[in-house]
Short mmCIF file of C-alpha atoms in Angstrom, two decimals:
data_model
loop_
_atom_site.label_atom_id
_atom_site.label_comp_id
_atom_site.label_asym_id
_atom_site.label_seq_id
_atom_site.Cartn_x
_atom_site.Cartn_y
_atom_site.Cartn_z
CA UNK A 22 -0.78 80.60 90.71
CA UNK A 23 -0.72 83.78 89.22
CA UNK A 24 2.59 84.88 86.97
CA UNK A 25 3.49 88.31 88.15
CA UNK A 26 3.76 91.43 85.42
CA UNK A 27 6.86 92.05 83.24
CA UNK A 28 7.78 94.94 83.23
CA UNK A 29 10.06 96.47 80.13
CA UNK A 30 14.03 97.37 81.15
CA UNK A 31 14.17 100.56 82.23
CA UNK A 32 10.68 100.90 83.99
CA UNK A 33 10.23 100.58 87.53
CA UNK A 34 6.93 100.90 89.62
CA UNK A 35 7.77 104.70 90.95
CA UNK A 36 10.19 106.11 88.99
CA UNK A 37 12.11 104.89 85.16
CA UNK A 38 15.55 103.85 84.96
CA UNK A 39 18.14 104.49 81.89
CA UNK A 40 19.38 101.84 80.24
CA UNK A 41 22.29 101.57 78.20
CA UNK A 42 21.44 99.96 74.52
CA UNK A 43 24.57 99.49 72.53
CA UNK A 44 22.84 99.64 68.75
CA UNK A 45 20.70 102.75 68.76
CA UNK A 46 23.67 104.41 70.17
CA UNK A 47 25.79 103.46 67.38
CA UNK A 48 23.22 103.75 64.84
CA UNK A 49 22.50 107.11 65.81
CA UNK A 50 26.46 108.64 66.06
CA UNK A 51 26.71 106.52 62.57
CA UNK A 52 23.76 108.18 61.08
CA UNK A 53 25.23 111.78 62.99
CA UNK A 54 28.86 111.55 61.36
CA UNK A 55 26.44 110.70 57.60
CA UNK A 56 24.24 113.70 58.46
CA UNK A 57 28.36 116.08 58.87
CA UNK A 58 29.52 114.68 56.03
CA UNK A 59 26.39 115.48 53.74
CA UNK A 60 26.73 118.99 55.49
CA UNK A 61 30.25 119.62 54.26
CA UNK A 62 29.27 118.49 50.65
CA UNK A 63 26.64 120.53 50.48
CA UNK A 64 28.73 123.62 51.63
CA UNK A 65 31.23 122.40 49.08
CA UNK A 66 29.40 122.43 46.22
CA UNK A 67 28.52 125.59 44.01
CA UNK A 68 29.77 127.74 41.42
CA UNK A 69 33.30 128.16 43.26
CA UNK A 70 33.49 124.40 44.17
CA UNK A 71 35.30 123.57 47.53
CA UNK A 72 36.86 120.23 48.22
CA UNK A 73 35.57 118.67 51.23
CA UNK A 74 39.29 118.79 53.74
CA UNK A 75 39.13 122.48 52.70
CA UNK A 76 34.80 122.92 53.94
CA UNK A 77 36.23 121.05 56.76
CA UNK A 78 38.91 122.98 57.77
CA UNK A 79 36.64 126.23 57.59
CA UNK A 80 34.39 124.74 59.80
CA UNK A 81 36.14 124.50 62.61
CA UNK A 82 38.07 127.98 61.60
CA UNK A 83 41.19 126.76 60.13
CA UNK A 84 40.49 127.61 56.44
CA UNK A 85 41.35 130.52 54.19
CA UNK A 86 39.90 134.08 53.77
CA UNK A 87 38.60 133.77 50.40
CA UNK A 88 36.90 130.04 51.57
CA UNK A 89 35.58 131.10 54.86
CA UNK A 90 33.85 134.53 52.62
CA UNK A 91 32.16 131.62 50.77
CA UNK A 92 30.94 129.07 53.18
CA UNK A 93 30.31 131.77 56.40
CA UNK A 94 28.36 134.04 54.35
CA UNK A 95 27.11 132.76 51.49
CA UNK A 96 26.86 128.66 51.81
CA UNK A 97 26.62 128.08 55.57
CA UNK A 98 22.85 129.66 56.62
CA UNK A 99 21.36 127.69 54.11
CA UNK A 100 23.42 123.98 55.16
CA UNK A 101 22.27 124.87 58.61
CA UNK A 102 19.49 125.38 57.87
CA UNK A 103 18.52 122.56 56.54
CA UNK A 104 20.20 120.94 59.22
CA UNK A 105 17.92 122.33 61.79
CA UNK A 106 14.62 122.65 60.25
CA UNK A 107 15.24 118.63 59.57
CA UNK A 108 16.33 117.76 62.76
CA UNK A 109 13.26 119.59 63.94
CA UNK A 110 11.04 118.06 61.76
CA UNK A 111 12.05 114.80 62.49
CA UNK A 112 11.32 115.01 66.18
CA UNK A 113 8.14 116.65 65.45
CA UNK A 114 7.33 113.29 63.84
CA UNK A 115 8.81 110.77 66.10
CA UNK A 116 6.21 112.96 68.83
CA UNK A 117 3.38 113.00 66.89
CA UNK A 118 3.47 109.21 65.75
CA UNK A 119 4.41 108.05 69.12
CA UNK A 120 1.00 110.23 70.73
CA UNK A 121 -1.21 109.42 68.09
CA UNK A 122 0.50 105.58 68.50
CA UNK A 123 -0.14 105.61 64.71
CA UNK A 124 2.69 105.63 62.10
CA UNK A 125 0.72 107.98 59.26
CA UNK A 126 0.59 110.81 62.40
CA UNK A 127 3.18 113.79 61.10
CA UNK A 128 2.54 117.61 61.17
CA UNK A 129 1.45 117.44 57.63
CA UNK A 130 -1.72 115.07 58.55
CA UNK A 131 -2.42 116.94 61.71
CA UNK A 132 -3.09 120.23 60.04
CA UNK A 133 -0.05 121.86 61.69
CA UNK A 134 1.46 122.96 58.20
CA UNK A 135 -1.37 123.41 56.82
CA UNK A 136 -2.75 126.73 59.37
CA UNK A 137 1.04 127.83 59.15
CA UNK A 138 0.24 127.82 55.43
CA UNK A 139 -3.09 129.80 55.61
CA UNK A 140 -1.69 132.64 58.20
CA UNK A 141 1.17 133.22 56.27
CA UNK A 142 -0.26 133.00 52.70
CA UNK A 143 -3.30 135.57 54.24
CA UNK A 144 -0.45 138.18 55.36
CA UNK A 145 1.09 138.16 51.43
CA UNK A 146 -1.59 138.37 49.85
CA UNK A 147 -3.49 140.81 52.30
CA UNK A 148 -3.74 144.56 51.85
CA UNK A 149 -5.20 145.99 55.00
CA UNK A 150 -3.78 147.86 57.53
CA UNK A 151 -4.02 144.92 60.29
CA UNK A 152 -2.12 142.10 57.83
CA UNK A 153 1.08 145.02 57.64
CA UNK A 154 0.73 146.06 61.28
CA UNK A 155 0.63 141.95 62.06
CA UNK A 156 3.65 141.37 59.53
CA UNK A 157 5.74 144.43 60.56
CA UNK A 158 5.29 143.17 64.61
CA UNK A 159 6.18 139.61 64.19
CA UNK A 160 7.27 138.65 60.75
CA UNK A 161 6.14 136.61 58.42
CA UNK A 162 8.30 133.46 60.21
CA UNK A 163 6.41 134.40 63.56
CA UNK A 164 3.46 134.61 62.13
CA UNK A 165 3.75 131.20 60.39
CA UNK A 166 4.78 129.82 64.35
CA UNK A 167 1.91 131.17 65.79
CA UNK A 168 -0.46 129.52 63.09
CA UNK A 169 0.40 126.39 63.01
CA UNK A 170 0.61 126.53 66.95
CA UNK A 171 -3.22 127.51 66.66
CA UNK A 172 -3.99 124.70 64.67
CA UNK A 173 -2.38 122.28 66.34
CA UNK A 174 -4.05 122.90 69.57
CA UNK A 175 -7.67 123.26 67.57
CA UNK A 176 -6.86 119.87 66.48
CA UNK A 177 -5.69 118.45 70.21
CA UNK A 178 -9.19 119.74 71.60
CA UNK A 179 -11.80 118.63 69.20
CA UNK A 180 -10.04 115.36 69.51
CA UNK A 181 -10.10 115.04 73.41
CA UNK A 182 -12.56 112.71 74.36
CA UNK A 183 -11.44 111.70 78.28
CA UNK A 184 -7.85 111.15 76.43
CA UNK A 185 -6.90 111.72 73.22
CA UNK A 186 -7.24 108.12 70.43
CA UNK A 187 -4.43 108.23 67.86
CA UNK A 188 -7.43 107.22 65.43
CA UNK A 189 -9.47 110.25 66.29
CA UNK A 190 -6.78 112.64 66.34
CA UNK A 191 -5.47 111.98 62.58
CA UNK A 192 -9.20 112.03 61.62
CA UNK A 193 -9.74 115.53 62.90
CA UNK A 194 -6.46 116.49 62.15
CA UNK A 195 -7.19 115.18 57.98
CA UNK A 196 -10.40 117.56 58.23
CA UNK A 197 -9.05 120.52 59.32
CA UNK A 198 -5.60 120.32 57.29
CA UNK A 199 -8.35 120.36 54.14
CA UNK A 200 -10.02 123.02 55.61
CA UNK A 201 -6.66 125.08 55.86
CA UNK A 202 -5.79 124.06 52.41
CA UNK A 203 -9.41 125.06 51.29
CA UNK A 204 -8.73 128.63 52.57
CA UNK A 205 -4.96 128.59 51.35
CA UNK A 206 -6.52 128.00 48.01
CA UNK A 207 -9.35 130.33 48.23
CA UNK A 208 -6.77 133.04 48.98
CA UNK A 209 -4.70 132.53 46.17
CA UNK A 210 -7.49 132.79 43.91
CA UNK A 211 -8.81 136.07 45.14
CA UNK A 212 -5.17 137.74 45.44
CA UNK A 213 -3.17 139.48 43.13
CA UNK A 214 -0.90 137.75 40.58
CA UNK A 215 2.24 139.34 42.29
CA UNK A 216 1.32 138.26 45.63
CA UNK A 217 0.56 134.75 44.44
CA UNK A 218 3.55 134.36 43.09
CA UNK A 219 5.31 135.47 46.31
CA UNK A 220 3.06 133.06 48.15
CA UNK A 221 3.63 130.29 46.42
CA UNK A 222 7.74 130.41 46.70
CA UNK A 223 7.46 130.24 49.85
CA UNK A 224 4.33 127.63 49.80
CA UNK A 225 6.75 125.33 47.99
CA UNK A 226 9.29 124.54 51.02
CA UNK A 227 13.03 125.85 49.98
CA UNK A 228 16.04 126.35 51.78
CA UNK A 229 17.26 128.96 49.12
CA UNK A 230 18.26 132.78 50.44
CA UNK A 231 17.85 131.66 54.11
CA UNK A 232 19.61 134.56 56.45
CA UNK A 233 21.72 134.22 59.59
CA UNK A 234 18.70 135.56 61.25
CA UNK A 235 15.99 133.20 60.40
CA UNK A 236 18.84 130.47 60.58
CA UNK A 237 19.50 131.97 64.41
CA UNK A 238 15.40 131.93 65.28
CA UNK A 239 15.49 128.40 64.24
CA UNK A 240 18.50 127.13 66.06
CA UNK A 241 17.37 128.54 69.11
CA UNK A 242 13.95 127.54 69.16
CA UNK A 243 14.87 124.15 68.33
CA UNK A 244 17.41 123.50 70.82
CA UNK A 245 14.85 124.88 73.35
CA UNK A 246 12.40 123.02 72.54
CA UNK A 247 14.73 119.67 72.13
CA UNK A 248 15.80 120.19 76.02
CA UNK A 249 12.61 120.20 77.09
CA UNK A 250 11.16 116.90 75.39
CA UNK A 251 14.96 115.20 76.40
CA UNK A 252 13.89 116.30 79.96
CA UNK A 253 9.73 114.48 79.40
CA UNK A 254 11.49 111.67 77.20
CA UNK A 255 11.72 109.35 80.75
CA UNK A 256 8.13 110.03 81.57
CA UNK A 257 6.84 109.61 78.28
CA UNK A 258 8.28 105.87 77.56
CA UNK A 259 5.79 104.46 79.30
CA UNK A 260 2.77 105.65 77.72
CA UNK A 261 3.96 103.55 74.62
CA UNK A 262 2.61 100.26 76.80
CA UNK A 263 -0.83 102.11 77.34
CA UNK A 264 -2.29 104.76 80.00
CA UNK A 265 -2.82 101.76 82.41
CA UNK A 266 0.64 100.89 83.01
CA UNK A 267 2.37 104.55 82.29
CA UNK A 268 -0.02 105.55 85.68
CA UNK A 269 0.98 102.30 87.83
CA UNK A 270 4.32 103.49 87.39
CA UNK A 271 3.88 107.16 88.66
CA UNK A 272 3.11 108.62 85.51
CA UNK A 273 0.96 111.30 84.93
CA UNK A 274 -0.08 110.49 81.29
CA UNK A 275 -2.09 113.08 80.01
CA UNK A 276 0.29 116.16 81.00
CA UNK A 277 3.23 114.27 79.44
CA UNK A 278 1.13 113.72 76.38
CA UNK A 279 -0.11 117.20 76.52
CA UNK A 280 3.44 118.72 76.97
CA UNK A 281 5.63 116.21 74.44
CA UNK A 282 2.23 117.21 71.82
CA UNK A 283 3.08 121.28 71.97
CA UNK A 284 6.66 119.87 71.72
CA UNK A 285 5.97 118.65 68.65
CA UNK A 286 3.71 121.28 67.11
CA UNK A 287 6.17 123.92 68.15
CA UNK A 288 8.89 122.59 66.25
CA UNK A 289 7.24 122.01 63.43
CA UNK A 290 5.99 125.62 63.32
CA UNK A 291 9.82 126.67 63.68
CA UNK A 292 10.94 124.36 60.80
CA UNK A 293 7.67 126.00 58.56
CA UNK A 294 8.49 129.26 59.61
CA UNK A 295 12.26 128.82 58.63
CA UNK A 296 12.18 126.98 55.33
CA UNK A 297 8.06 127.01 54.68
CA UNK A 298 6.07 123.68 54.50
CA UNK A 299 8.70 121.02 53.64
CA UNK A 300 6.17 118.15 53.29
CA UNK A 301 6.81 114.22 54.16
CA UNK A 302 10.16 114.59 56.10
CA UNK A 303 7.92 114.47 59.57
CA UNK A 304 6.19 111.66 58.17
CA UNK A 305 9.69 109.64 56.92
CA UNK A 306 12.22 109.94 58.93
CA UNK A 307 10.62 108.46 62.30
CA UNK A 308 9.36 105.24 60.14
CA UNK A 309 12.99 105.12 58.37
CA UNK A 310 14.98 106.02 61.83
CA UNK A 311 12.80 103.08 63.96
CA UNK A 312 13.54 100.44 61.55
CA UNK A 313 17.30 101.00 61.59
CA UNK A 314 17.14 101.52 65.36
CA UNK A 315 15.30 98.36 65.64
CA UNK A 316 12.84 99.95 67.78
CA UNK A 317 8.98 99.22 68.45
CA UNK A 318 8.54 102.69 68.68
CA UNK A 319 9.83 105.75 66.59
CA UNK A 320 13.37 106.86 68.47
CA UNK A 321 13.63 110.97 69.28
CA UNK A 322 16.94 111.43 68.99
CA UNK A 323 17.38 109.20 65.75
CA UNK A 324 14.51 110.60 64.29
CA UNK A 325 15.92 113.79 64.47
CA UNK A 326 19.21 113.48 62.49
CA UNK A 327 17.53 111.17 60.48
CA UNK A 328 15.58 113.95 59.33
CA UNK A 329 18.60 116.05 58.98
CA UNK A 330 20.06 113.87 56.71
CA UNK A 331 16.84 113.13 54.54
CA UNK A 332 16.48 117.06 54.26
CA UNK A 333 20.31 117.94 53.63
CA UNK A 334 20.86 114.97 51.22
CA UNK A 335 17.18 116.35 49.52
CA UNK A 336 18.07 119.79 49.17
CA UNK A 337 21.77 118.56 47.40
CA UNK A 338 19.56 116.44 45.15
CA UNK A 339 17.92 118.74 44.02
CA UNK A 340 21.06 121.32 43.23
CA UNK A 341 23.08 118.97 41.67
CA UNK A 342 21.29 115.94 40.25
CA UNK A 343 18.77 117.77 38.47
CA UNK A 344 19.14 119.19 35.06
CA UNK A 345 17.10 122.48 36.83
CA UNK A 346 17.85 123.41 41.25
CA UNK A 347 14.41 122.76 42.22
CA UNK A 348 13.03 123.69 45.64
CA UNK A 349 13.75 121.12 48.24
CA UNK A 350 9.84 120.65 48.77
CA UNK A 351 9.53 119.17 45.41
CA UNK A 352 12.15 116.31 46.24
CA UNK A 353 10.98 115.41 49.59
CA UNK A 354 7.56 115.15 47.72
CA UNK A 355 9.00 112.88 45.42
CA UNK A 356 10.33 110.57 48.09
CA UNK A 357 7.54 111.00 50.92
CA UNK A 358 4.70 110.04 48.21
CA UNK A 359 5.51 106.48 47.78
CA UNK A 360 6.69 106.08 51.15
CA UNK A 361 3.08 106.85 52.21
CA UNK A 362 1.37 104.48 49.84
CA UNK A 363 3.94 102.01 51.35
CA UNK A 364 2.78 102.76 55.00
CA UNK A 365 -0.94 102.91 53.87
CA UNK A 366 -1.10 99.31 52.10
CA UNK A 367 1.53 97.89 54.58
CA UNK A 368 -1.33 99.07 56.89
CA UNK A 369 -4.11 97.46 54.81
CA UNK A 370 -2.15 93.92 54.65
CA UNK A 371 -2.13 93.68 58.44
#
């Protein structure tokens, strides 16, 4: 007699159901109250140090003149935004990894960074009329966007095949980040010593002299953006048990894969062209967020503040335990490095 199929809570032939799960709930709002209190000692800290009941207090527009001249204008845009570029990064990853169904999928492997990189390194160090006309239209940050949009969709077509293999993708995705990286490089070489070193602060990945402006662009785009994967999320569970079952329940797989993959590269090209190429957090946070979730598969929303918190805690690292502030790049570097030879032999042993 044959045993009929199991099918996961919260998945119904027709439609998906929610189901309430206690510990990635908590796990998340614990991880969310971590990722506030980082925030508040990062806006604390500085030349005119600011105990943390007084940040607090300012924050929600209690505190005094002289504190709320410090923290609104001259601490806060950069707190938020590394609070948004690593939320955004971190969702960016959970996406990728949970397309590609492979754990070393991030923006960084895909190329995504790497043709923000090349269009906004080719505006610096460019001198004709088109690169200042491009530059004065959109901005360097919109110009970023727009690159690493084009190179994430390059990637997404020469790796459609009748569907799109996580194996394939990260393949293609390898080749033309080293392409993009080629041309950075090439660039550089040719330009001018000024423009190179313009290029390469902002190559690094800092949250250092961020505006209220680029801060705004950010939030915006990334709270966009987040609405419209929370709205896909229910349709894009199921393709985690395979194209078979996500299409007996109702699914239509390969627009929900199509739609949560521009998700993804969008918001990484808003958290490149708000901070510049922050490397590994993509890559980290979804691995770190799914094992405290206790998930199978990397978690959105924990993914997100997950990043947050990697990126905030990173960037106060790097002003304070340091004998010299270094760009937050440099210390995500530092961490995401090992964690990828952990992921790549971890791979190997299986």
């Amino acid at each position: 007699m044959a045993r009929a199929a199991t099918v996961p809570p919260g998945l119904r032939a027709g439609g998906l159901s929610f189901v309430w799960r206690p510990w990635p709930v908590a796990v998340t709002a614990l991880l969310a109250a971590v990722v506030f209190l980082l925030f508040c000692l990062s806006i604390g800290v500085g030349d005119f140090p600011i105990g943390l009941p007084r940040v607090v207090a300012t924050v929600f527009g209690r505190g005094e003149a002289v504190d709320e001249f410090v923290i609104q204008d001259l601490r806060m845009p950069r707190a938020l935004a590394g609070l948004v570029v690593g939320f955004a990064l971190g969702v960016s990853g959970a996406l990728t990894q949970s397309v590609a169904r492979n754990p070393l999928a991030s923006p960084d492997i895909l190329g995504i960074t790497g043709g923000a990189m090349a269009v906004a390194v080719f505006l610096v160090t460019a001198t004709g009329a088109t690169a200042t006309a491009v530059t004065d239209a959109v901005g360097l940050s919109g110009a970023a966007l727009a690159g690493g949009l084009g190179t994430g969709l390059l990637v997404y077509f020469l790796a459609w095949r009748r569907g799109v293999d996580g194996l394939r993708l990260i393949l293609i995705g390898i080749s033309v980040s080293a392409v993009m990286e080629a041309l950075t490089t090439w660039m550089l070489v040719q330009a001018d010593i000024r423009d190179v070193a313009r290029a390469q602060a902002w190559l690094i990945g800092s949250l250092d002299g961020r505006s209220w402006e680029e801060v705004e662009v950010a939030l915006w785009g990334t709270l966009i953006l987040t609405a419209v994967v929370a709205c896909a999320a229910f349709q894009f569970r199921p393709l985690h048990l395979g194209d078979d079952v996500a299409a007996g329940l109702g699914v239509r797989y390969t627009a929900v894969r199509a739609v949560m993959l521009l998700c993804a590269v969008l918001l990484a090209g808003v958290a490149v062209s708000a901070a510049g190429p922050v490397p590994f957090v993509a890559l980290v946070a979804p691995q770190v967020a799914m094992r405290l979730v206790r998930c199978p598969v990397p978690p959105i929303a924990a993914s997100g503040v997950t990043g947050a918190l990697l990126l905030i805690g990173a960037d106060l690292v790097a002003r304070t335990a340091l004998p010299v502030a270094l760009p937050v790049g440099v210390v995500t570097a530092a961490i995401g490095g090992p964690f990828l030879v952990y992921l790549l032999v971890r791979a190997n042993l299986r």
